[in-house]
C-alpha cells in the first residue's frame, strides 16, 4: 500500500509540475515569429501560484481595482535580435461568454519566478485579444502573460469559472521595421528611408481626434504616416498580412493640415484584404506638399501592413527636425539646423538669396552619414547689404539624390565695429570685441613668423605679456573672411 501511495503521489507531483511549469516566467514557453497554438486549458483550481504578479497600478492599461488572477496564468517568452527597434504582436482567441474575460501583459524582468518591469498590457471584453509591443530593446527577453481580467477574480461570475483559462494563440508576429506608426495625425511617421514602411493595426490605436469621415469607412483603430510629394502622381506598393479576422485594412490619403484635411480624390482603398498585395496610384498632388496616409483595420481587424514607395515620393536622406537663422551683432548670420535621422547622407549645401526666389550656393557642410539620433549643425554667413536675406538647405545623399529644406529669412543687422583695444598695450593685454562670428586668431611677429593660434570666444581677452615689446600682427579669420590687425606692445 505504501508503495502504491508513493507511486501515485510521485505521478501526481510529476503531472503537477508539468501543468504548472508554464505558470512561472522562469519556465515560460518560448515563441518565435509565426508561432500559433492549439487550445491551452488551465485547471481553474484555487492553487497557490509560484508567480508573484505585480500590482495592477503598475500594469499599463489595467484597472487599479485589481490585477491578473493569481491562481491561473500562462507564460510565454520572446528574445529580440541584435538590432534594436523590433515590434511584436501577440494575439489570442477565447470564448469570454463561456470562460470569462482574458488579459495579456508584457514584462522585461524575471527574477526566479517573479515578474518585474511591466512593459505594456491590455484586456478586452471580446473573443479576440491582442497586445502590441513596439520599439523593443536588442538582445532582451520579454515575458508575455495570459491571465484573467481582474473583475473575474471571484470563483464564479454569472456561473462562469473565473479561474480557468482556455485560449489559443492565433499568431505571434515579429516586425523589424524601426519606423513605428503614429496614433495621431499630428505625430505621423515620415517615409524618410528607402526601406518599406511597416506597421500594424494590432496596436492599441485610438480613433485620431478629427479623423475625417471618408470612403464610407467606420474608423476603429487608425494609424498615420506622411510623405512629401516629388511628383503630381504617386505610386505605392502595399501588402497586407496576418489579419486576425481575415478582413484587411482600409487606406486613404489626405491633403491639408491635421484638423483641416481634405480627402485626395481617388485615394480610397476600402478594403485591402488579408494576404493581399497591390499597387496604389493617386494623382493631383502638388510637388513639395505634405500628404497624410491613414490606415485602419477593416471592421477593427488586426493586421500587419507595409508600404513601398515606387515613384513620386521624396525619399529623404535626412529627416530635418529644425532649421533657423539667428542674426549677430557682428553683422553675421548664424545658421542652425538639427537632423532627427540620417541615412546614407552626404552633405548639406547652403543656399542664399536676396529675394527668396533666386538662390545661389555659399558653401557645403559634411553630414554624418547614418544616425537615428538628433544631430546639430551650425554655420556662419556674412549679412548682405540688404534689409533681408533668405536661406535654404539642399540635403544630398550618397547617390546624389536631394531635397530642399524650408526657406527661412532674417532681417539683417549691420556689423558693429570690430575693435582691438587698448592699442598700444602697456600690460600686454588686448580685448577683441564683436568678433563672435570669427573662429581663430593668429599672432605673427613683424617678420611674419607665427607665434601662436587660439580659438575665439566672445569678447576674447588676448594675453601677450610674455612677448617682447614691438609690433605684431593679428590674423582673425573664419571660413568666409580674414581680417588683419596691427598691434603694438609697449610694456
Short mmCIF file of C-alpha atoms in Angstrom, two decimals:
data_model
loop_
_atom_site.label_atom_id
_atom_site.label_comp_id
_atom_site.label_asym_id
_atom_site.label_seq_id
_atom_site.Cartn_x
_atom_site.Cartn_y
_atom_site.Cartn_z
CA UNK A 1 0.00 0.00 0.00
CA UNK A 2 2.80 2.40 0.86
CA UNK A 3 4.47 1.66 -2.48
CA UNK A 4 1.25 2.30 -4.39
CA UNK A 5 0.69 5.51 -2.41
CA UNK A 6 4.25 6.61 -3.10
CA UNK A 7 3.94 5.95 -6.85
CA UNK A 8 0.57 7.70 -7.02
CA UNK A 9 1.99 10.69 -5.19
CA UNK A 10 5.03 10.75 -7.49
CA UNK A 11 2.79 10.67 -10.58
CA UNK A 12 0.67 13.49 -9.13
CA UNK A 13 3.74 15.62 -8.39
CA UNK A 14 5.11 15.00 -11.89
CA UNK A 15 1.81 15.95 -13.52
CA UNK A 16 1.52 18.98 -11.23
CA UNK A 17 4.98 20.20 -12.23
CA UNK A 18 4.21 19.69 -15.92
CA UNK A 19 0.88 21.50 -15.63
CA UNK A 20 2.32 24.49 -13.82
CA UNK A 21 5.73 24.73 -15.48
CA UNK A 22 4.40 27.45 -17.80
CA UNK A 23 2.84 29.39 -14.91
CA UNK A 24 6.19 30.91 -13.98
CA UNK A 25 8.27 33.31 -16.08
CA UNK A 26 11.28 31.13 -15.23
CA UNK A 27 9.79 28.28 -17.29
CA UNK A 28 7.84 30.30 -19.87
CA UNK A 29 7.16 28.80 -23.31
CA UNK A 30 9.50 30.22 -25.96
CA UNK A 31 7.80 31.67 -29.04
CA UNK A 32 9.22 32.86 -32.37
CA UNK A 33 7.79 34.67 -35.38
CA UNK A 34 4.81 32.77 -36.80
CA UNK A 35 4.03 30.86 -33.59
CA UNK A 36 0.45 29.60 -33.20
CA UNK A 37 -1.03 27.01 -30.88
CA UNK A 38 -3.90 24.71 -30.15
CA UNK A 39 -6.12 25.27 -27.14
CA UNK A 40 -4.48 25.81 -23.75
CA UNK A 41 -6.63 24.98 -20.72
CA UNK A 42 -5.62 25.54 -17.10
CA UNK A 43 -7.14 23.60 -14.15
CA UNK A 44 -9.11 26.51 -12.74
CA UNK A 45 -8.46 25.49 -9.14
CA UNK A 46 -7.55 27.78 -6.30
CA UNK A 47 -3.92 26.69 -6.06
CA UNK A 48 -1.11 28.84 -4.77
CA UNK A 49 0.73 30.02 -7.85
CA UNK A 50 4.53 30.42 -7.67
CA UNK A 51 4.28 33.53 -9.89
CA UNK A 52 4.23 36.77 -7.95
CA UNK A 53 2.12 39.00 -10.15
CA UNK A 54 2.83 42.68 -9.71
CA UNK A 55 0.18 45.15 -8.57
CA UNK A 56 -2.36 46.36 -11.09
CA UNK A 57 -1.43 50.01 -10.69
CA UNK A 58 1.87 49.33 -12.48
CA UNK A 59 0.25 47.49 -15.38
CA UNK A 60 -0.36 49.82 -18.30
CA UNK A 61 -3.99 49.61 -19.39
CA UNK A 62 -5.17 47.64 -16.35
CA UNK A 63 -7.70 48.95 -13.87
CA UNK A 64 -6.35 49.98 -10.48
CA UNK A 65 -9.02 47.81 -8.84
CA UNK A 66 -7.05 44.59 -9.29
CA UNK A 67 -4.52 42.61 -11.27
CA UNK A 68 -4.44 39.35 -13.17
CA UNK A 69 -5.89 36.47 -11.18
CA UNK A 70 -3.02 34.69 -9.43
CA UNK A 71 -4.03 31.01 -9.45
CA UNK A 72 -4.19 30.53 -13.23
CA UNK A 73 -1.71 32.25 -15.53
CA UNK A 74 0.18 31.09 -18.60
CA UNK A 75 3.59 32.46 -19.58
CA UNK A 76 5.40 32.85 -22.90
CA UNK A 77 8.74 34.45 -23.69
CA UNK A 78 10.42 36.03 -26.72
CA UNK A 79 14.04 37.20 -27.09
CA UNK A 80 14.80 40.00 -29.54
CA UNK A 81 17.64 40.02 -32.06
CA UNK A 82 20.80 42.10 -32.12
CA UNK A 83 19.20 45.20 -33.68
CA UNK A 84 17.02 47.47 -31.54
CA UNK A 85 13.60 48.57 -32.73
CA UNK A 86 11.71 45.32 -33.26
CA UNK A 87 7.96 45.07 -32.60
CA UNK A 88 5.83 42.05 -31.85
CA UNK A 89 2.09 41.41 -31.85
CA UNK A 90 0.65 38.58 -29.75
CA UNK A 91 -2.99 37.66 -30.30
CA UNK A 92 -5.19 35.07 -28.60
CA UNK A 93 -8.76 33.90 -29.03
CA UNK A 94 -11.05 32.84 -26.18
CA UNK A 95 -14.76 32.41 -25.58
CA UNK A 96 -15.44 35.08 -22.99
CA UNK A 97 -19.13 34.16 -22.74
CA UNK A 98 -18.14 30.68 -21.52
CA UNK A 99 -14.71 31.06 -19.97
CA UNK A 100 -14.67 34.70 -18.88
CA UNK A 101 -12.50 37.62 -19.98
CA UNK A 102 -8.80 37.02 -20.56
CA UNK A 103 -5.97 39.56 -20.33
CA UNK A 104 -2.44 39.97 -21.70
CA UNK A 105 0.64 41.60 -20.17
CA UNK A 106 4.29 42.02 -21.21
CA UNK A 107 7.24 42.31 -18.81
CA UNK A 108 11.01 42.65 -19.21
CA UNK A 109 12.15 41.26 -15.85
CA UNK A 110 12.05 37.77 -14.39
CA UNK A 111 13.94 37.06 -11.16
CA UNK A 112 13.36 33.47 -10.11
CA UNK A 113 9.64 33.25 -10.70
CA UNK A 114 8.87 36.92 -10.05
CA UNK A 115 7.96 39.34 -12.84
CA UNK A 116 9.17 42.95 -12.82
CA UNK A 117 9.19 45.94 -15.18
CA UNK A 118 5.79 45.92 -16.85
CA UNK A 119 6.20 47.00 -20.47
CA UNK A 120 2.57 47.07 -21.64
CA UNK A 121 -0.72 45.22 -21.21
CA UNK A 122 -4.27 45.11 -22.49
CA UNK A 123 -7.56 43.42 -21.85
CA UNK A 124 -10.71 43.18 -23.99
CA UNK A 125 -14.25 42.01 -23.43
CA UNK A 126 -14.21 40.25 -26.76
CA UNK A 127 -13.11 36.86 -28.01
CA UNK A 128 -10.01 38.20 -29.80
CA UNK A 129 -7.41 39.93 -27.63
CA UNK A 130 -4.13 41.40 -28.82
CA UNK A 131 -1.13 43.06 -27.22
CA UNK A 132 1.28 45.28 -29.13
CA UNK A 133 4.90 45.78 -28.01
CA UNK A 134 6.90 48.26 -30.09
CA UNK A 135 10.39 49.73 -30.26
CA UNK A 136 11.94 46.86 -28.30
CA UNK A 137 15.47 46.70 -26.93
CA UNK A 138 18.05 44.47 -28.61
CA UNK A 139 19.02 41.08 -27.11
CA UNK A 140 16.28 41.31 -24.48
CA UNK A 141 13.81 38.69 -23.26
CA UNK A 142 10.19 39.80 -22.99
CA UNK A 143 7.67 37.78 -20.95
CA UNK A 144 4.06 37.55 -22.12
CA UNK A 145 1.46 36.53 -19.57
CA UNK A 146 -2.11 35.38 -20.19
CA UNK A 147 -4.38 35.78 -17.19
CA UNK A 148 -7.94 36.61 -16.19
CA UNK A 149 -9.36 40.11 -16.40
CA UNK A 150 -9.29 41.47 -12.85
CA UNK A 151 -13.09 41.78 -12.39
CA UNK A 152 -13.47 38.00 -12.70
CA UNK A 153 -11.48 37.05 -9.60
CA UNK A 154 -14.44 35.52 -7.77
CA UNK A 155 -14.78 31.74 -8.06
CA UNK A 156 -17.79 32.22 -10.34
CA UNK A 157 -19.22 35.20 -12.13
CA UNK A 158 -22.71 34.56 -13.52
CA UNK A 159 -21.92 30.85 -13.50
CA UNK A 160 -18.63 31.26 -15.38
CA UNK A 161 -15.49 29.76 -13.89
CA UNK A 162 -13.21 32.73 -13.28
CA UNK A 163 -10.14 30.61 -12.52
CA UNK A 164 -9.84 28.59 -15.69
CA UNK A 165 -8.02 29.88 -18.75
CA UNK A 166 -8.99 28.46 -22.10
CA UNK A 167 -7.48 30.07 -25.19
CA UNK A 168 -5.43 29.53 -28.29
CA UNK A 169 -2.68 31.69 -29.76
CA UNK A 170 -3.88 32.97 -33.14
CA UNK A 171 -0.50 34.40 -34.12
CA UNK A 172 2.76 35.83 -32.91
CA UNK A 173 4.16 38.28 -35.47
CA UNK A 174 7.59 39.93 -35.29
CA UNK A 175 8.34 43.00 -37.39
CA UNK A 176 11.79 44.52 -37.73
CA UNK A 177 10.95 47.93 -39.18
CA UNK A 178 12.10 50.77 -36.91
CA UNK A 179 9.52 53.14 -38.40
CA UNK A 180 6.63 52.98 -35.95
CA UNK A 181 3.14 54.11 -37.00
CA UNK A 182 1.69 57.08 -35.14
CA UNK A 183 -1.62 57.07 -33.31
CA UNK A 184 -2.44 60.63 -34.34
CA UNK A 185 -2.10 62.71 -37.50
CA UNK A 186 -0.10 65.37 -35.65
CA UNK A 187 2.71 62.89 -34.91
CA UNK A 188 2.53 60.96 -38.19
CA UNK A 189 5.67 58.98 -39.07
CA UNK A 190 7.59 60.08 -42.16
CA UNK A 191 8.57 57.84 -45.07
CA UNK A 192 12.16 59.02 -44.97
CA UNK A 193 14.19 55.95 -45.95
CA UNK A 194 14.22 53.65 -48.92
CA UNK A 195 13.04 50.65 -46.89
CA UNK A 196 9.37 49.63 -46.89
CA UNK A 197 7.28 51.28 -44.21
CA UNK A 198 5.89 48.59 -41.91
CA UNK A 199 3.06 48.89 -39.42
CA UNK A 200 0.17 47.08 -37.84
CA UNK A 201 -3.40 47.72 -36.73
CA UNK A 202 -2.75 45.36 -33.79
CA UNK A 203 -1.54 48.18 -31.58
CA UNK A 204 -3.77 50.00 -29.12
CA UNK A 205 -4.54 52.81 -31.53
CA UNK A 206 -7.49 55.05 -30.83
CA UNK A 207 -9.58 56.99 -33.30
CA UNK A 208 -7.46 60.06 -34.02
CA UNK A 209 -9.01 63.37 -32.99
CA UNK A 210 -10.52 64.94 -36.10
CA UNK A 211 -10.05 61.79 -38.17
CA UNK A 212 -12.22 62.66 -41.20
CA UNK A 213 -15.18 60.61 -42.39
CA UNK A 214 -14.34 59.41 -45.88
CA UNK A 215 -14.67 56.49 -48.26
CA UNK A 216 -17.61 55.05 -46.31
CA UNK A 217 -15.20 53.90 -43.58
CA UNK A 218 -16.06 53.31 -39.96
CA UNK A 219 -12.83 54.23 -38.16
CA UNK A 220 -11.83 51.90 -35.32
CA UNK A 221 -8.05 51.80 -34.91
CA UNK A 222 -6.47 54.24 -37.36
CA UNK A 223 -2.75 54.96 -37.58
CA UNK A 224 -0.90 57.62 -39.57
CA UNK A 225 2.12 58.30 -41.75
CA UNK A 226 3.06 61.14 -44.08
CA UNK A 227 5.18 61.81 -47.16
CA UNK A 228 6.37 64.67 -49.34
CA UNK A 229 5.25 64.63 -52.97
CA UNK A 230 8.03 64.71 -55.54
CA UNK A 231 5.58 64.42 -58.44
CA UNK A 232 1.93 65.12 -59.20
CA UNK A 233 1.37 61.35 -59.28
CA UNK A 234 2.42 58.94 -56.55
CA UNK A 235 2.66 55.16 -56.83
CA UNK A 236 2.98 52.98 -53.72
CA UNK A 237 3.01 49.19 -53.44
CA UNK A 238 1.24 47.79 -50.39
CA UNK A 239 0.99 44.40 -48.71
CA UNK A 240 -1.44 43.20 -46.04
CA UNK A 241 -0.94 40.02 -43.99
CA UNK A 242 -1.51 38.19 -40.70
CA UNK A 243 -5.03 39.54 -40.21
CA UNK A 244 -6.72 38.11 -37.14
CA UNK A 245 -10.25 38.20 -38.55
CA UNK A 246 -9.25 37.70 -42.19
CA UNK A 247 -10.72 41.05 -43.30
CA UNK A 248 -7.93 43.53 -44.06
CA UNK A 249 -7.27 47.27 -43.88
CA UNK A 250 -8.76 50.49 -45.22
CA UNK A 251 -6.50 53.11 -46.82
CA UNK A 252 -6.99 56.79 -47.64
CA UNK A 253 -4.84 59.88 -48.35
CA UNK A 254 -5.46 63.46 -47.20
CA UNK A 255 -4.04 66.87 -48.06
CA UNK A 256 -4.02 69.96 -45.88
CA UNK A 257 -3.11 70.00 -42.21
CA UNK A 258 -4.20 67.92 -39.24
CA UNK A 259 -7.66 69.05 -38.18
CA UNK A 260 -8.34 70.63 -41.59
CA UNK A 261 -7.88 67.75 -44.01
CA UNK A 262 -9.31 67.07 -47.46
CA UNK A 263 -9.60 63.62 -48.99
CA UNK A 264 -7.40 63.18 -52.05
CA UNK A 265 -9.75 62.12 -54.85
CA UNK A 266 -9.26 58.51 -55.94
CA UNK A 267 -7.15 57.53 -52.94
CA UNK A 268 -9.71 55.30 -51.19
CA UNK A 269 -8.94 51.60 -50.85
CA UNK A 270 -11.84 50.06 -48.96
CA UNK A 271 -10.61 47.49 -48.38
CA UNK A 272 -7.23 45.76 -48.97
CA UNK A 273 -7.95 42.18 -47.97
CA UNK A 274 -5.83 39.84 -45.86
CA UNK A 275 -2.74 38.34 -47.57
CA UNK A 276 -3.14 40.74 -50.49
CA UNK A 277 -0.71 42.94 -52.38
CA UNK A 278 -1.47 45.78 -54.72
CA UNK A 279 -0.28 48.96 -56.39
CA UNK A 280 -1.87 52.17 -55.14
CA UNK A 281 -1.85 55.16 -57.54
CA UNK A 282 -3.20 58.62 -56.76
CA UNK A 283 -2.87 61.86 -58.71
CA UNK A 284 -3.45 65.59 -58.41
CA UNK A 285 -0.70 66.23 -55.88
CA UNK A 286 1.34 69.42 -55.52
CA UNK A 287 5.08 68.89 -55.64
CA UNK A 288 6.71 69.68 -52.30
CA UNK A 289 3.50 69.43 -50.28
CA UNK A 290 3.00 67.01 -47.39
CA UNK A 291 0.26 64.37 -47.53
CA UNK A 292 -1.11 62.04 -44.86
CA UNK A 293 -1.92 58.33 -45.21
CA UNK A 294 -4.49 56.86 -42.85
CA UNK A 295 -4.60 53.09 -42.27
CA UNK A 296 -7.46 51.49 -40.37
CA UNK A 297 -8.38 47.89 -39.64
CA UNK A 298 -11.46 46.92 -41.62
CA UNK A 299 -14.18 46.13 -39.05
CA UNK A 300 -11.48 46.64 -36.41
CA UNK A 301 -9.33 43.84 -37.83
CA UNK A 302 -5.79 43.33 -36.52
CA UNK A 303 -3.38 43.19 -39.47
CA UNK A 304 0.21 43.78 -40.48
CA UNK A 305 0.83 46.03 -43.48
CA UNK A 306 3.70 47.64 -45.37
CA UNK A 307 4.14 50.40 -47.94
CA UNK A 308 6.94 50.53 -50.53
CA UNK A 309 7.15 53.82 -52.49
CA UNK A 310 7.53 53.15 -56.22
CA UNK A 311 7.55 56.69 -57.60
CA UNK A 312 6.55 60.22 -56.76
CA UNK A 313 7.51 60.10 -53.08
CA UNK A 314 10.55 62.07 -51.97
CA UNK A 315 12.69 59.63 -50.00
CA UNK A 316 14.54 61.93 -47.67
CA UNK A 317 18.17 61.02 -46.94
CA UNK A 318 17.84 63.33 -43.96
CA UNK A 319 14.89 63.99 -41.69
CA UNK A 320 15.26 67.63 -40.73
CA UNK A 321 13.90 68.48 -37.28
CA UNK A 322 14.55 72.24 -37.41
CA UNK A 323 16.30 74.95 -39.43
CA UNK A 324 16.63 78.54 -38.21
CA UNK A 325 18.85 81.59 -38.57
CA UNK A 326 20.00 83.99 -35.84
CA UNK A 327 21.35 87.48 -36.53
CA UNK A 328 24.51 88.51 -34.66
CA UNK A 329 25.69 91.96 -33.66
CA UNK A 330 28.85 91.38 -35.70
CA UNK A 331 26.86 91.55 -38.95
CA UNK A 332 26.93 87.79 -39.44
CA UNK A 333 24.01 85.40 -39.54
CA UNK A 334 24.28 82.12 -37.66
CA UNK A 335 22.53 79.20 -39.41
CA UNK A 336 21.50 76.35 -37.10
CA UNK A 337 19.83 73.07 -38.01
CA UNK A 338 19.07 69.75 -36.34
CA UNK A 339 18.51 66.39 -38.03
CA UNK A 340 16.22 63.79 -36.45
CA UNK A 341 17.75 60.97 -38.53
CA UNK A 342 20.15 60.43 -41.42
CA UNK A 343 20.53 57.53 -43.83
CA UNK A 344 23.38 57.47 -46.36
CA UNK A 345 23.50 61.27 -46.19
CA UNK A 346 26.42 63.01 -47.90
CA UNK A 347 26.40 66.75 -47.24
CA UNK A 348 24.36 69.92 -46.84
CA UNK A 349 24.66 72.71 -49.38
CA UNK A 350 23.77 76.16 -48.01
CA UNK A 351 21.95 78.38 -50.49
CA UNK A 352 21.31 82.11 -50.17
CA UNK A 353 19.03 84.67 -51.82
CA UNK A 354 18.10 88.36 -51.61
CA UNK A 355 14.55 87.88 -52.93
CA UNK A 356 13.56 84.38 -51.80
CA UNK A 357 13.40 83.17 -55.42
CA UNK A 358 16.88 83.19 -56.93
CA UNK A 359 19.27 81.14 -54.77
CA UNK A 360 23.00 80.50 -55.06
CA UNK A 361 25.37 78.25 -53.12
CA UNK A 362 27.60 79.73 -50.44
CA UNK A 363 29.15 76.58 -49.02
CA UNK A 364 28.90 72.93 -48.02
CA UNK A 365 28.83 71.13 -44.68
CA UNK A 366 29.51 67.39 -44.44
CA UNK A 367 26.70 65.25 -42.99
CA UNK A 368 27.31 62.45 -40.51
CA UNK A 369 26.13 59.72 -42.92
CA UNK A 370 23.93 57.47 -40.79
CA UNK A 371 22.24 58.20 -37.49
CA UNK A 372 18.96 57.66 -35.69
CA UNK A 373 19.76 60.30 -33.06
CA UNK A 374 19.36 64.06 -33.19
CA UNK A 375 22.45 65.84 -34.56
CA UNK A 376 23.17 69.57 -34.52
CA UNK A 377 24.95 71.67 -37.16
CA UNK A 378 25.75 75.36 -37.49
CA UNK A 379 27.46 77.73 -39.89
CA UNK A 380 28.07 81.50 -40.18
CA UNK A 381 27.37 83.77 -43.14
CA UNK A 382 28.11 87.49 -43.52
CA UNK A 383 24.96 89.58 -44.00
CA UNK A 384 24.35 91.17 -47.37
CA UNK A 385 23.95 94.88 -47.90
CA UNK A 386 20.20 94.44 -47.97
CA UNK A 387 17.49 94.53 -45.33
CA UNK A 388 16.62 90.83 -45.61
CA UNK A 389 18.41 87.59 -46.52
CA UNK A 390 16.84 84.21 -47.39
CA UNK A 391 18.42 80.80 -46.78
CA UNK A 392 17.62 77.18 -47.56
CA UNK A 393 19.45 73.85 -47.24
CA UNK A 394 19.94 71.35 -50.04
CA UNK A 395 20.12 67.88 -48.46
CA UNK A 396 22.06 65.36 -50.57
CA UNK A 397 22.62 61.62 -50.15
CA UNK A 398 25.43 59.40 -51.42
CA UNK A 399 23.50 58.64 -54.63
CA UNK A 400 23.26 62.37 -55.43
CA UNK A 401 19.53 62.38 -54.67
CA UNK A 402 18.48 65.53 -52.87
CA UNK A 403 15.64 67.54 -51.43
CA UNK A 404 15.32 71.06 -50.02
CA UNK A 405 14.53 72.39 -46.59
CA UNK A 406 12.03 75.13 -45.97
CA UNK A 407 13.17 78.69 -46.70
CA UNK A 408 13.97 80.93 -43.72
CA UNK A 409 14.56 84.67 -43.81
CA UNK A 410 16.15 87.18 -41.42
CA UNK A 411 16.24 90.94 -41.06
CA UNK A 412 19.93 91.74 -41.29
CA UNK A 413 21.88 93.56 -38.61
CA UNK A 414 24.78 95.53 -39.95
CA UNK A 415 28.08 94.96 -38.28
CA UNK A 416 29.28 96.83 -35.27
CA UNK A 417 32.86 97.98 -35.43
CA UNK A 418 35.39 95.21 -34.92
CA UNK A 419 37.67 96.54 -32.22
CA UNK A 420 41.04 95.56 -30.73
CA UNK A 421 41.99 97.66 -27.72
CA UNK A 422 43.95 99.13 -25.99
CA UNK A 423 46.41 99.58 -28.82
CA UNK A 424 49.23 100.14 -27.94
CA UNK A 425 49.00 98.00 -24.80
CA UNK A 426 51.14 98.76 -21.78
CA UNK A 427 50.45 95.49 -19.94
CA UNK A 428 50.33 93.04 -22.85
CA UNK A 429 46.52 92.56 -22.66
CA UNK A 430 44.28 93.18 -25.68
CA UNK A 431 40.47 92.98 -25.88
CA UNK A 432 38.77 91.71 -29.06
CA UNK A 433 35.16 92.92 -29.32
CA UNK A 434 32.42 91.94 -31.81
CA UNK A 435 34.43 89.06 -33.28
CA UNK A 436 31.84 86.44 -32.23
CA UNK A 437 31.36 85.21 -35.82
CA UNK A 438 35.08 84.50 -36.20
CA UNK A 439 36.78 81.24 -35.33
CA UNK A 440 40.52 81.77 -34.94
CA UNK A 441 43.06 84.44 -34.03
CA UNK A 442 46.71 84.00 -35.06
CA UNK A 443 49.58 86.13 -33.72
CA UNK A 444 52.54 86.89 -36.04
CA UNK A 445 55.80 88.72 -35.44
CA UNK A 446 56.58 91.79 -37.51
CA UNK A 447 58.79 89.48 -39.62
CA UNK A 448 55.78 87.20 -40.42
CA UNK A 449 56.66 84.32 -38.07
CA UNK A 450 53.62 82.58 -36.49
CA UNK A 451 53.83 82.81 -32.71
CA UNK A 452 50.54 81.29 -31.54
CA UNK A 453 46.95 80.47 -32.52
CA UNK A 454 43.84 80.17 -30.42
CA UNK A 455 40.10 79.78 -30.87
CA UNK A 456 37.97 82.85 -30.39
CA UNK A 457 35.43 83.17 -27.62
CA UNK A 458 33.01 86.08 -27.38
CA UNK A 459 34.82 89.21 -26.10
CA UNK A 460 38.16 87.42 -26.08
CA UNK A 461 40.99 88.77 -23.96
CA UNK A 462 44.35 88.17 -25.60
CA UNK A 463 47.33 87.98 -23.20
CA UNK A 464 50.65 88.69 -24.96
CA UNK A 465 52.51 89.89 -21.86
CA UNK A 466 55.10 87.14 -22.35
CA UNK A 467 56.28 88.72 -25.61
CA UNK A 468 58.88 91.42 -26.09
CA UNK A 469 57.88 94.98 -26.87
CA UNK A 470 57.39 95.68 -30.52
CA UNK A 471 54.98 95.47 -33.45
CA UNK A 472 52.89 92.35 -34.01
CA UNK A 473 50.12 91.36 -36.42
CA UNK A 474 46.82 89.60 -35.71
CA UNK A 475 45.11 87.46 -38.36
CA UNK A 476 41.44 86.99 -37.33
CA UNK A 477 39.52 84.55 -39.53
CA UNK A 478 36.52 82.39 -40.29
CA UNK A 479 35.84 80.34 -43.42
CA UNK A 480 34.46 83.37 -45.26
CA UNK A 481 36.71 86.24 -44.23
CA UNK A 482 40.14 87.21 -42.87
CA UNK A 483 40.85 90.47 -41.01
CA UNK A 484 44.41 91.72 -40.37
CA UNK A 485 45.12 94.00 -37.44
CA UNK A 486 48.45 95.60 -36.44
CA UNK A 487 49.05 95.89 -32.68
CA UNK A 488 51.81 97.46 -30.61
CA UNK A 489 53.17 96.05 -27.37
CA UNK A 490 54.75 98.69 -25.14
CA UNK A 491 55.10 97.31 -21.62
#
